[in-house]
mmCIF file of C-alpha atoms and ligand atoms in Angstrom:
data_model
loop_
_atom_site.group_PDB
_atom_site.id
_atom_site.type_symbol
_atom_site.label_atom_id
_atom_site.label_comp_id
_atom_site.label_asym_id
_atom_site.label_seq_id
_atom_site.Cartn_x
_atom_site.Cartn_y
_atom_site.Cartn_z
ATOM 1 C CA SER A 1 -3.306 -3.633 44.073
ATOM 2 C CA PRO A 2 -4.443 -0.527 41.788
ATOM 3 C CA SER A 3 -1.640 1.614 43.370
ATOM 4 C CA GLN A 4 1.173 -0.734 42.756
ATOM 5 C CA ILE A 5 -0.246 -1.148 38.905
ATOM 6 C CA ILE A 6 -0.155 2.702 38.815
ATOM 7 C CA LEU A 7 3.416 2.895 40.219
ATOM 8 C CA LYS A 8 4.737 0.164 37.967
ATOM 9 C CA LEU A 9 3.155 2.147 35.217
ATOM 10 C CA MET A 10 4.457 5.586 36.333
ATOM 11 C CA ASN A 11 7.883 3.950 36.492
ATOM 12 C CA GLU A 12 7.769 2.889 32.919
ATOM 13 C CA ILE A 13 6.777 5.925 31.613
ATOM 14 C CA LYS A 14 9.900 7.612 33.447
ATOM 15 C CA ASN A 15 12.104 5.131 31.983
ATOM 16 C CA ALA A 16 10.950 5.220 28.755
ATOM 17 C CA SER A 17 11.341 8.990 28.523
ATOM 18 C CA GLU A 18 14.571 8.933 30.468
ATOM 19 C CA THR A 19 16.047 6.440 27.624
ATOM 20 C CA PHE A 20 14.663 9.019 24.908
ATOM 21 C CA LEU A 21 16.139 11.808 26.634
ATOM 22 C CA GLN A 22 19.489 9.898 26.592
ATOM 23 C CA ASP A 23 19.037 8.673 22.930
ATOM 24 C CA VAL A 24 18.465 12.078 21.761
ATOM 25 C CA ILE A 25 21.150 13.520 23.654
ATOM 26 C CA ASN A 26 23.585 11.100 22.427
ATOM 27 C CA GLY A 27 22.498 10.999 18.989
ATOM 28 C CA LEU A 28 22.744 14.944 18.844
ATOM 29 C CA THR A 29 26.331 15.379 20.181
ATOM 30 C CA GLN A 30 27.790 12.776 18.021
ATOM 31 C CA ASN A 31 29.129 13.791 14.493
ATOM 32 C CA PRO A 32 27.391 13.170 12.143
ATOM 33 C CA LYS A 33 24.369 13.839 14.206
ATOM 34 C CA LEU A 34 21.753 11.151 14.306
ATOM 35 C CA LEU A 35 18.199 9.998 15.994
ATOM 36 C CA SER A 36 16.774 6.899 15.718
ATOM 37 C CA SER A 37 13.724 6.281 13.757
ATOM 38 C CA LYS A 38 11.885 3.930 16.415
ATOM 39 C CA TYR A 39 11.202 7.492 17.682
ATOM 40 C CA PHE A 40 9.013 8.247 14.882
ATOM 41 C CA TYR A 41 5.879 6.277 16.143
ATOM 42 C CA ASP A 42 3.983 8.682 18.752
ATOM 43 C CA ALA A 43 0.690 8.796 18.268
ATOM 44 C CA ALA A 44 0.759 11.825 15.340
ATOM 45 C CA GLY A 45 3.765 9.487 13.663
ATOM 46 C CA ASP A 46 1.458 6.529 13.664
ATOM 47 C CA LYS A 47 -1.099 8.388 11.858
ATOM 48 C CA LEU A 48 1.275 10.079 9.519
ATOM 49 C CA PHE A 49 2.641 6.478 8.754
ATOM 50 C CA GLN A 50 -1.036 5.324 8.291
ATOM 51 C CA LYS A 51 -1.269 8.250 5.624
ATOM 52 C CA ILE A 52 1.962 7.108 4.076
ATOM 53 C CA MET A 53 0.769 3.639 3.408
ATOM 54 C CA GLY A 54 -2.199 4.964 1.345
ATOM 55 C CA LEU A 55 0.028 7.153 -0.655
ATOM 56 C CA SER A 56 0.360 6.460 -4.513
ATOM 57 C CA GLU A 57 4.014 6.583 -4.328
ATOM 58 C CA TYR A 58 4.277 4.217 -1.510
ATOM 59 C CA TYR A 59 4.194 0.909 -3.106
ATOM 60 C CA LEU A 60 5.308 -0.945 -0.395
ATOM 61 C CA THR A 61 2.059 -1.614 1.578
ATOM 62 C CA ARG A 62 -0.031 -2.086 -1.864
ATOM 63 C CA LYS A 63 2.478 -4.843 -3.224
ATOM 64 C CA GLU A 64 2.519 -7.008 -0.169
ATOM 65 C CA PHE A 65 -0.992 -6.802 0.085
ATOM 66 C CA GLU A 66 -1.248 -8.062 -3.862
ATOM 67 C CA ILE A 67 1.219 -10.862 -2.583
ATOM 68 C CA PHE A 68 -1.306 -11.654 0.213
ATOM 69 C CA GLU A 69 -4.250 -11.563 -1.885
ATOM 70 C CA ASN A 70 -2.929 -13.907 -4.783
ATOM 71 C CA GLN A 71 -0.532 -16.072 -2.933
ATOM 72 C CA HIS A 72 -2.104 -16.922 0.347
ATOM 73 C CA ALA A 73 -2.909 -19.996 -0.376
ATOM 74 C CA ALA A 74 0.556 -21.203 -2.117
ATOM 75 C CA ILE A 75 2.266 -19.633 1.090
ATOM 76 C CA PHE A 76 0.226 -21.562 3.584
ATOM 77 C CA GLY A 77 0.154 -24.651 1.251
ATOM 78 C CA LYS A 78 4.138 -24.628 2.083
ATOM 79 C CA ILE A 79 3.873 -24.930 5.824
ATOM 80 C CA LEU A 80 0.310 -26.407 6.459
ATOM 81 C CA ARG A 81 1.889 -29.625 4.524
ATOM 82 C CA TYR A 82 3.576 -30.224 7.945
ATOM 83 C CA SER A 83 0.981 -29.217 10.162
ATOM 84 C CA GLN A 84 -2.269 -28.032 10.915
ATOM 85 C CA ASP A 85 -1.871 -26.711 14.491
ATOM 86 C CA PHE A 86 0.479 -23.723 14.931
ATOM 87 C CA ASN A 87 1.684 -20.697 16.462
ATOM 88 C CA LEU A 88 1.366 -17.439 14.521
ATOM 89 C CA VAL A 89 3.857 -14.907 16.298
ATOM 90 C CA GLU A 90 3.703 -11.239 14.283
ATOM 91 C CA LEU A 91 6.698 -9.008 15.015
ATOM 92 C CA GLY A 92 5.564 -5.303 14.679
ATOM 93 C CA ALA A 93 2.077 -5.983 14.114
ATOM 94 C CA GLY A 94 0.926 -2.425 13.972
ATOM 95 C CA ASP A 95 -2.697 -2.550 12.810
ATOM 96 C CA GLY A 96 -2.861 -5.785 11.485
ATOM 97 C CA MET A 97 -4.228 -4.728 8.200
ATOM 98 C CA LYS A 98 -2.472 -6.846 6.025
ATOM 99 C CA THR A 99 -2.332 -9.827 8.315
ATOM 100 C CA LYS A 100 -6.098 -9.985 8.424
ATOM 101 C CA ILE A 101 -6.453 -11.311 4.824
ATOM 102 C CA LEU A 102 -4.020 -14.347 6.108
ATOM 103 C CA LEU A 103 -6.066 -14.561 9.404
ATOM 104 C CA ARG A 104 -9.559 -14.790 7.344
ATOM 105 C CA TYR A 105 -8.129 -17.290 5.083
ATOM 106 C CA LEU A 106 -6.682 -19.543 8.129
ATOM 107 C CA ARG A 107 -10.175 -18.935 9.944
ATOM 108 C CA SER A 108 -12.256 -20.300 6.820
ATOM 109 C CA LYS A 109 -10.285 -23.858 6.994
ATOM 110 C CA PRO A 110 -11.897 -25.357 10.130
ATOM 111 C CA GLU A 111 -9.210 -27.983 9.911
ATOM 112 C CA ILE A 112 -6.642 -25.595 10.755
ATOM 113 C CA ASN A 113 -5.809 -24.687 14.593
ATOM 114 C CA PHE A 114 -3.606 -21.604 15.409
ATOM 115 C CA THR A 115 -3.131 -18.918 18.197
ATOM 116 C CA TYR A 116 -1.912 -15.383 17.233
ATOM 117 C CA PHE A 117 0.399 -13.543 19.129
ATOM 118 C CA PRO A 118 0.870 -10.074 17.523
ATOM 119 C CA VAL A 119 4.142 -8.177 19.008
ATOM 120 C CA ASP A 120 4.178 -4.864 18.874
ATOM 121 C CA ILE A 121 6.224 -2.204 21.154
ATOM 122 C CA SER A 122 2.880 0.102 21.525
ATOM 123 C CA GLY A 123 0.286 -1.085 23.926
ATOM 124 C CA SER A 124 -2.056 1.263 22.459
ATOM 125 C CA VAL A 125 -1.501 -0.117 18.641
ATOM 126 C CA LEU A 126 -1.938 -3.625 20.169
ATOM 127 C CA GLN A 127 -5.175 -2.849 22.166
ATOM 128 C CA GLU A 128 -6.793 -1.254 19.042
ATOM 129 C CA LEU A 129 -5.736 -4.469 16.965
ATOM 130 C CA LYS A 130 -7.135 -6.571 19.583
ATOM 131 C CA ASN A 131 -10.371 -4.635 19.602
ATOM 132 C CA ASN A 132 -10.397 -4.744 16.054
ATOM 133 C CA LEU A 133 -10.030 -8.610 15.869
ATOM 134 C CA GLU A 134 -12.578 -9.060 18.431
ATOM 135 C CA SER A 135 -15.384 -7.815 16.424
ATOM 136 C CA GLU A 136 -13.901 -8.681 12.974
ATOM 137 C CA LEU A 137 -12.669 -11.931 13.447
ATOM 138 C CA PRO A 138 -14.206 -13.193 17.096
ATOM 139 C CA GLU A 139 -13.231 -16.757 16.746
ATOM 140 C CA ILE A 140 -9.486 -16.099 16.516
ATOM 141 C CA ASP A 141 -7.718 -16.595 19.620
ATOM 142 C CA VAL A 142 -5.227 -13.585 20.186
ATOM 143 C CA HIS A 143 -2.501 -12.981 22.560
ATOM 144 C CA PRO A 144 -0.722 -9.520 22.291
ATOM 145 C CA ILE A 145 2.824 -9.289 23.659
ATOM 146 C CA GLN A 146 3.937 -6.090 24.293
ATOM 147 C CA SER A 147 7.532 -5.823 23.871
ATOM 148 C CA THR A 148 10.562 -5.418 21.627
ATOM 149 C CA TYR A 149 11.153 -7.986 18.619
ATOM 150 C CA ARG A 150 14.315 -9.204 20.598
ATOM 151 C CA ASN A 151 13.142 -9.710 24.184
ATOM 152 C CA ALA A 152 9.667 -11.146 22.606
ATOM 153 C CA MET A 153 12.257 -13.829 20.683
ATOM 154 C CA LYS A 154 13.901 -14.411 24.141
ATOM 155 C CA GLU A 155 11.146 -14.800 26.246
ATOM 156 C CA ARG A 156 8.563 -17.037 23.383
ATOM 157 C CA VAL A 157 5.686 -17.019 25.715
ATOM 158 C CA TRP A 158 4.032 -18.886 22.934
ATOM 159 C CA GLU A 159 6.415 -21.718 23.459
ATOM 160 C CA ASN A 160 4.148 -25.127 23.581
ATOM 161 C CA GLY A 161 5.889 -27.532 21.247
ATOM 162 C CA LYS A 162 4.069 -26.787 18.281
ATOM 163 C CA PRO A 163 5.503 -25.466 15.297
ATOM 164 C CA THR A 164 5.698 -21.750 15.016
ATOM 165 C CA LEU A 165 5.496 -19.272 12.049
ATOM 166 C CA ILE A 166 6.945 -16.127 12.838
ATOM 167 C CA LEU A 167 5.596 -13.155 10.471
ATOM 168 C CA PHE A 168 7.909 -10.163 10.061
ATOM 169 C CA LEU A 169 6.220 -8.160 7.267
ATOM 170 C CA GLY A 170 6.347 -4.661 5.652
ATOM 171 C CA SER A 171 9.789 -4.257 5.155
ATOM 172 C CA ASN A 172 10.428 -3.301 8.751
ATOM 173 C CA ILE A 173 13.589 -5.465 8.743
ATOM 174 C CA GLY A 174 14.895 -2.649 6.290
ATOM 175 C CA ASN A 175 14.894 -0.011 9.025
ATOM 176 C CA PHE A 176 17.896 -1.552 10.730
ATOM 177 C CA SER A 177 21.536 -1.204 9.414
ATOM 178 C CA LEU A 178 22.747 -4.409 8.092
ATOM 179 C CA ASN A 179 24.510 -5.709 11.285
ATOM 180 C CA GLU A 180 21.393 -4.755 13.310
ATOM 181 C CA SER A 181 19.384 -6.918 10.745
ATOM 182 C CA LYS A 182 21.492 -9.448 11.477
ATOM 183 C CA ASP A 183 21.124 -9.442 14.982
ATOM 184 C CA VAL A 184 17.426 -9.177 15.149
ATOM 185 C CA LEU A 185 17.101 -12.280 12.476
ATOM 186 C CA LEU A 186 19.733 -14.040 14.771
ATOM 187 C CA HIS A 187 17.353 -13.406 17.870
ATOM 188 C CA VAL A 188 14.528 -15.141 15.455
ATOM 189 C CA ALA A 189 16.717 -17.915 14.743
ATOM 190 C CA GLN A 190 17.858 -18.686 18.241
ATOM 191 C CA GLY A 191 14.147 -18.410 19.637
ATOM 192 C CA THR A 192 12.892 -20.630 16.942
ATOM 193 C CA GLN A 193 13.272 -24.431 16.938
ATOM 194 C CA THR A 194 14.199 -26.514 13.670
ATOM 195 C CA HIS A 195 11.646 -26.634 11.034
ATOM 196 C CA ASP A 196 9.854 -23.452 12.426
ATOM 197 C CA TRP A 197 9.303 -20.854 9.686
ATOM 198 C CA LEU A 198 9.763 -17.008 9.014
ATOM 199 C CA LEU A 199 7.956 -14.895 6.592
ATOM 200 C CA LEU A 200 9.996 -11.974 5.973
ATOM 201 C CA GLY A 201 8.587 -8.729 3.957
ATOM 202 C CA VAL A 202 11.332 -7.213 2.084
ATOM 203 C CA ASP A 203 11.498 -4.348 -0.351
ATOM 204 C CA LEU A 204 13.426 -5.179 -3.711
ATOM 205 C CA LYS A 205 15.986 -3.117 -5.519
ATOM 206 C CA LYS A 206 14.056 -1.553 -8.136
ATOM 207 C CA ASP A 207 14.470 1.831 -10.512
ATOM 208 C CA PRO A 208 16.259 4.045 -8.170
ATOM 209 C CA SER A 209 13.612 6.705 -9.109
ATOM 210 C CA ILE A 210 10.589 4.798 -7.897
ATOM 211 C CA ILE A 211 12.055 4.169 -4.298
ATOM 212 C CA LEU A 212 13.290 7.724 -4.241
ATOM 213 C CA GLN A 213 9.713 8.954 -4.708
ATOM 214 C CA ALA A 214 8.493 6.372 -2.222
ATOM 215 C CA TYR A 215 10.126 8.375 0.355
ATOM 216 C CA ASN A 216 9.731 11.895 -1.267
ATOM 217 C CA ASP A 217 6.043 12.246 -2.036
ATOM 218 C CA LYS A 218 4.385 15.133 -3.356
ATOM 219 C CA GLN A 219 2.055 16.006 -0.770
ATOM 220 C CA GLY A 220 4.789 16.042 1.732
ATOM 221 C CA VAL A 221 3.535 13.494 4.078
ATOM 222 C CA THR A 222 6.733 11.604 4.579
ATOM 223 C CA ARG A 223 8.664 15.081 5.163
ATOM 224 C CA ASP A 224 5.932 15.699 7.996
ATOM 225 C CA PHE A 225 6.896 12.138 9.052
ATOM 226 C CA ASN A 226 10.206 12.905 9.425
ATOM 227 C CA LEU A 227 9.690 16.654 11.028
ATOM 228 C CA ASN A 228 7.557 15.067 13.540
ATOM 229 C CA LEU A 229 10.372 13.519 15.167
ATOM 230 C CA LEU A 230 11.416 17.169 16.204
ATOM 231 C CA THR A 231 7.879 17.940 17.058
ATOM 232 C CA ARG A 232 8.127 15.220 19.771
ATOM 233 C CA ILE A 233 11.562 16.118 20.878
ATOM 234 C CA ASN A 234 10.061 19.639 21.500
ATOM 235 C CA ARG A 235 6.942 18.575 23.374
ATOM 236 C CA GLU A 236 8.466 15.707 25.285
ATOM 237 C CA LEU A 237 11.820 17.162 25.985
ATOM 238 C CA ASP A 238 10.841 20.669 26.156
ATOM 239 C CA ALA A 239 13.236 21.701 23.207
ATOM 240 C CA ASN A 240 12.617 24.312 20.629
ATOM 241 C CA PHE A 241 13.423 23.267 17.231
ATOM 242 C CA ASP A 242 12.247 25.525 14.682
ATOM 243 C CA LEU A 243 10.326 23.299 12.036
ATOM 244 C CA GLU A 244 10.664 25.833 9.516
ATOM 245 C CA GLN A 245 14.414 25.722 10.000
ATOM 246 C CA PHE A 246 14.825 22.004 8.975
ATOM 247 C CA THR A 247 14.068 20.100 5.569
ATOM 248 C CA HIS A 248 13.635 16.668 4.786
ATOM 249 C CA TRP A 249 16.273 15.161 2.400
ATOM 250 C CA PRO A 250 15.879 11.584 1.411
ATOM 251 C CA MET A 251 18.413 9.745 -0.679
ATOM 252 C CA TYR A 252 18.730 6.328 -2.441
ATOM 253 C CA ASP A 253 22.091 4.566 -2.942
ATOM 254 C CA PRO A 254 21.589 1.872 -5.556
ATOM 255 C CA LEU A 255 24.824 0.287 -4.570
ATOM 256 C CA THR A 256 24.280 -0.412 -0.900
ATOM 257 C CA GLY A 257 20.285 -0.450 -1.310
ATOM 258 C CA GLU A 258 19.998 1.835 1.500
ATOM 259 C CA CYS A 259 17.369 4.699 1.449
ATOM 260 C CA ARG A 260 18.470 7.418 3.831
ATOM 261 C CA SER A 261 16.577 10.207 5.238
ATOM 262 C CA TYR A 262 17.984 13.009 6.750
ATOM 263 C CA LEU A 263 16.864 16.626 8.323
ATOM 264 C CA ILE A 264 18.966 19.599 7.161
ATOM 265 C CA SER A 265 19.731 22.657 9.322
ATOM 266 C CA GLN A 266 19.051 25.380 7.232
ATOM 267 C CA LYS A 267 21.340 27.768 8.785
ATOM 268 C CA GLU A 268 23.577 27.888 11.641
ATOM 269 C CA GLN A 269 21.495 27.686 14.626
ATOM 270 C CA LEU A 270 21.382 26.696 18.293
ATOM 271 C CA VAL A 271 18.485 24.575 19.554
ATOM 272 C CA THR A 272 17.825 24.118 23.524
ATOM 273 C CA ILE A 273 16.979 20.601 24.753
ATOM 274 C CA GLY A 274 15.658 22.003 27.877
ATOM 275 C CA ALA A 275 15.002 18.680 29.790
ATOM 276 C CA ALA A 276 18.760 17.893 29.733
ATOM 277 C CA ASN A 277 19.718 21.489 29.984
ATOM 278 C CA LYS A 278 21.516 21.512 27.022
ATOM 279 C CA LEU A 279 22.542 23.729 23.896
ATOM 280 C CA ILE A 280 23.051 21.711 20.149
ATOM 281 C CA ARG A 281 25.100 23.660 17.746
ATOM 282 C CA PHE A 282 24.201 23.001 14.204
ATOM 283 C CA GLU A 283 26.198 24.239 11.197
ATOM 284 C CA ALA A 284 24.151 25.876 8.115
ATOM 285 C CA PHE A 285 23.156 22.648 6.001
ATOM 286 C CA GLU A 286 24.491 20.189 8.700
ATOM 287 C CA PRO A 287 22.233 17.033 8.503
ATOM 288 C CA ILE A 288 20.823 14.730 11.012
ATOM 289 C CA PHE A 289 20.673 11.207 10.032
ATOM 290 C CA THR A 290 17.339 10.006 10.718
ATOM 291 C CA GLU A 291 16.319 6.824 9.172
ATOM 292 C CA ILE A 292 17.593 3.736 6.968
ATOM 293 C CA SER A 293 15.203 1.889 4.988
ATOM 294 C CA ARG A 294 17.216 -0.711 3.052
ATOM 295 C CA LYS A 295 16.264 -2.673 -0.041
ATOM 296 C CA PHE A 296 17.688 -5.976 -1.186
ATOM 297 C CA SER A 297 18.498 -8.110 -4.165
ATOM 298 C CA GLU A 298 16.930 -11.518 -4.207
ATOM 299 C CA SER A 299 20.781 -12.957 -3.803
ATOM 300 C CA GLU A 300 21.403 -10.653 -0.946
ATOM 301 C CA ILE A 301 18.350 -12.134 1.003
ATOM 302 C CA SER A 302 19.401 -15.473 0.333
ATOM 303 C CA GLN A 303 23.008 -14.581 1.888
ATOM 304 C CA LEU A 304 20.912 -13.290 4.840
ATOM 305 C CA ALA A 305 19.177 -16.207 5.282
ATOM 306 C CA SER A 306 22.167 -18.291 5.623
ATOM 307 C CA ASP A 307 24.251 -15.904 7.627
ATOM 308 C CA CYS A 308 21.057 -16.237 9.965
ATOM 309 C CA GLY A 309 20.887 -20.099 10.015
ATOM 310 C CA PHE A 310 17.719 -20.226 8.065
ATOM 311 C CA LYS A 311 17.141 -22.109 4.350
ATOM 312 C CA VAL A 312 15.014 -20.146 1.907
ATOM 313 C CA VAL A 313 11.833 -21.971 0.852
ATOM 314 C CA ASP A 314 10.406 -19.791 -1.610
ATOM 315 C CA PHE A 315 10.309 -16.017 -2.693
ATOM 316 C CA PHE A 316 6.185 -14.681 -3.019
ATOM 317 C CA THR A 317 6.702 -11.650 -5.352
ATOM 318 C CA ASP A 318 4.295 -9.120 -6.814
ATOM 319 C CA SER A 319 3.545 -8.870 -10.423
ATOM 320 C CA GLU A 320 5.807 -6.153 -11.176
ATOM 321 C CA ASN A 321 8.907 -7.549 -8.670
ATOM 322 C CA TYR A 322 8.968 -4.647 -6.381
ATOM 323 C CA PHE A 323 8.332 -6.419 -3.392
ATOM 324 C CA THR A 324 8.773 -10.199 -1.694
ATOM 325 C CA ASP A 325 7.366 -11.971 1.224
ATOM 326 C CA VAL A 326 10.157 -14.767 1.536
ATOM 327 C CA LEU A 327 9.346 -17.865 3.169
ATOM 328 C CA TRP A 328 12.557 -19.279 5.334
ATOM 329 C CA GLN A 329 12.652 -22.171 7.473
ATOM 330 C CA ARG A 330 15.282 -23.111 10.295
HETATM 331 C C1 AVI B 401 8.000 0.966 8.617
HETATM 332 N N1 AVI B 401 8.783 1.478 7.633
HETATM 333 C C2 AVI B 401 8.952 -0.150 7.211
HETATM 334 C C3 AVI B 401 8.666 2.160 6.550
HETATM 335 C C4 AVI B 401 10.178 2.130 5.499
HETATM 336 O O1 AVI B 401 9.234 2.124 4.391
HETATM 337 O O2 AVI B 401 11.052 1.987 5.652
HETATM 338 C C5 AVI B 401 8.820 3.462 7.385
HETATM 339 C C6 AVI B 401 8.643 4.657 6.608
HETATM 340 N N2 AVI B 401 9.653 5.734 6.357
HETATM 341 C C7 AVI B 401 9.123 6.773 5.393
HETATM 342 N N3 AVI B 401 8.223 6.102 4.854
HETATM 343 C C8 AVI B 401 8.018 4.692 5.271
#
C-alpha cells in the first residue's frame, strides 16, 4: 500500500543518515582523520563533479570520450564476434554521457540485441538517466538498478544465460584503496560467468604535474568539491565546520600512483557534530584524508586482472596515453 511504501522509504533514509553519521564520527575520531569520498556525491556534489568533468585540467573524461569516439567499433568487435545478444551492465552509470556513444553505436546495428542495466547508488541520477534515454534513445531497453557495486554483483538481476559485458568506466576503480579495488573486482569476477567481459576505465601514470593539476584546477572547482563534504556534514548532521578554516590539499605520489586529497585545518579548533552531540578537536594544520584517486601503469593493470581472475584482451588508449579502457575477460 502507499503508506507501506512511504514507511519503507522513510526507513531507508533514516538508515542511510545513521550510517553517514557513524562513518563521519568513526573517521573523525581516528588518527589520522578521514572521511570517505563516497559522501562527496549529494545533489551539490553531483553538480560540482559535472563541472569538474568539463574543466580543461580534468583530462580524464575528455580522454575516455576520445577513446569511445574513435575505438567503439574495435572494442565491440572483440565482443560481438562471440555473441550478438548480451546484457550490458554499467557499474556507477552516473549521467551516462560517455556510455551514450556506445549505446548509439549498438542501436545502429539491427543485428545486435541487448538490454542496458545501469547500476548506481543514487536513485535520482538513475531516474534522470532513464528519462534522458527514453527521449534520446527510446528503442533501448533500460533496467535501472539502484544498488552498490558489490550488492549488484551479488544479486545479478540481469542473469538470463546470455553473455554479459560489465562497464566500469571513468577511473571509478581508482577511488578505492588497492585492497578495496581488488575486493570490488573479485565481486565482479564472482558475479560473472566464464567468458563474460569487463571494460574497465583506468587513468594511467603520467607526468605528475599533469595529474596534480587535474585535482587542483585554477578555478577551484575541485577545492569546492572537496569542501562540499563539510557543507554536507554541517547540513545533514547539524555540525559547525567553518569552511574558511579548511583548505584543499591534493598531492600525487608517482611511486604508488595515488593522488590523495586532504582538507587541512588552518588552526587549532573545535567542531561540533550536533547529531552525535560530539566535539571534534583539530590541531593546527591537521589533515582530514578525503579521497584517493589511483593511477596505474599497464603492467599494474595486467597484474590486477590476473589477481582478480581475468585475462587482459586488449588496451584501448587515447592518442597521448593518458587514459585506457582495458577489456578483460573471465
Ligand atoms: C569519480 N572519480 C573517478 C573522480 C576522480 O578523478 O577520481 C572524482 C574526482 N575527484 C576530484 N576530481 C574528480
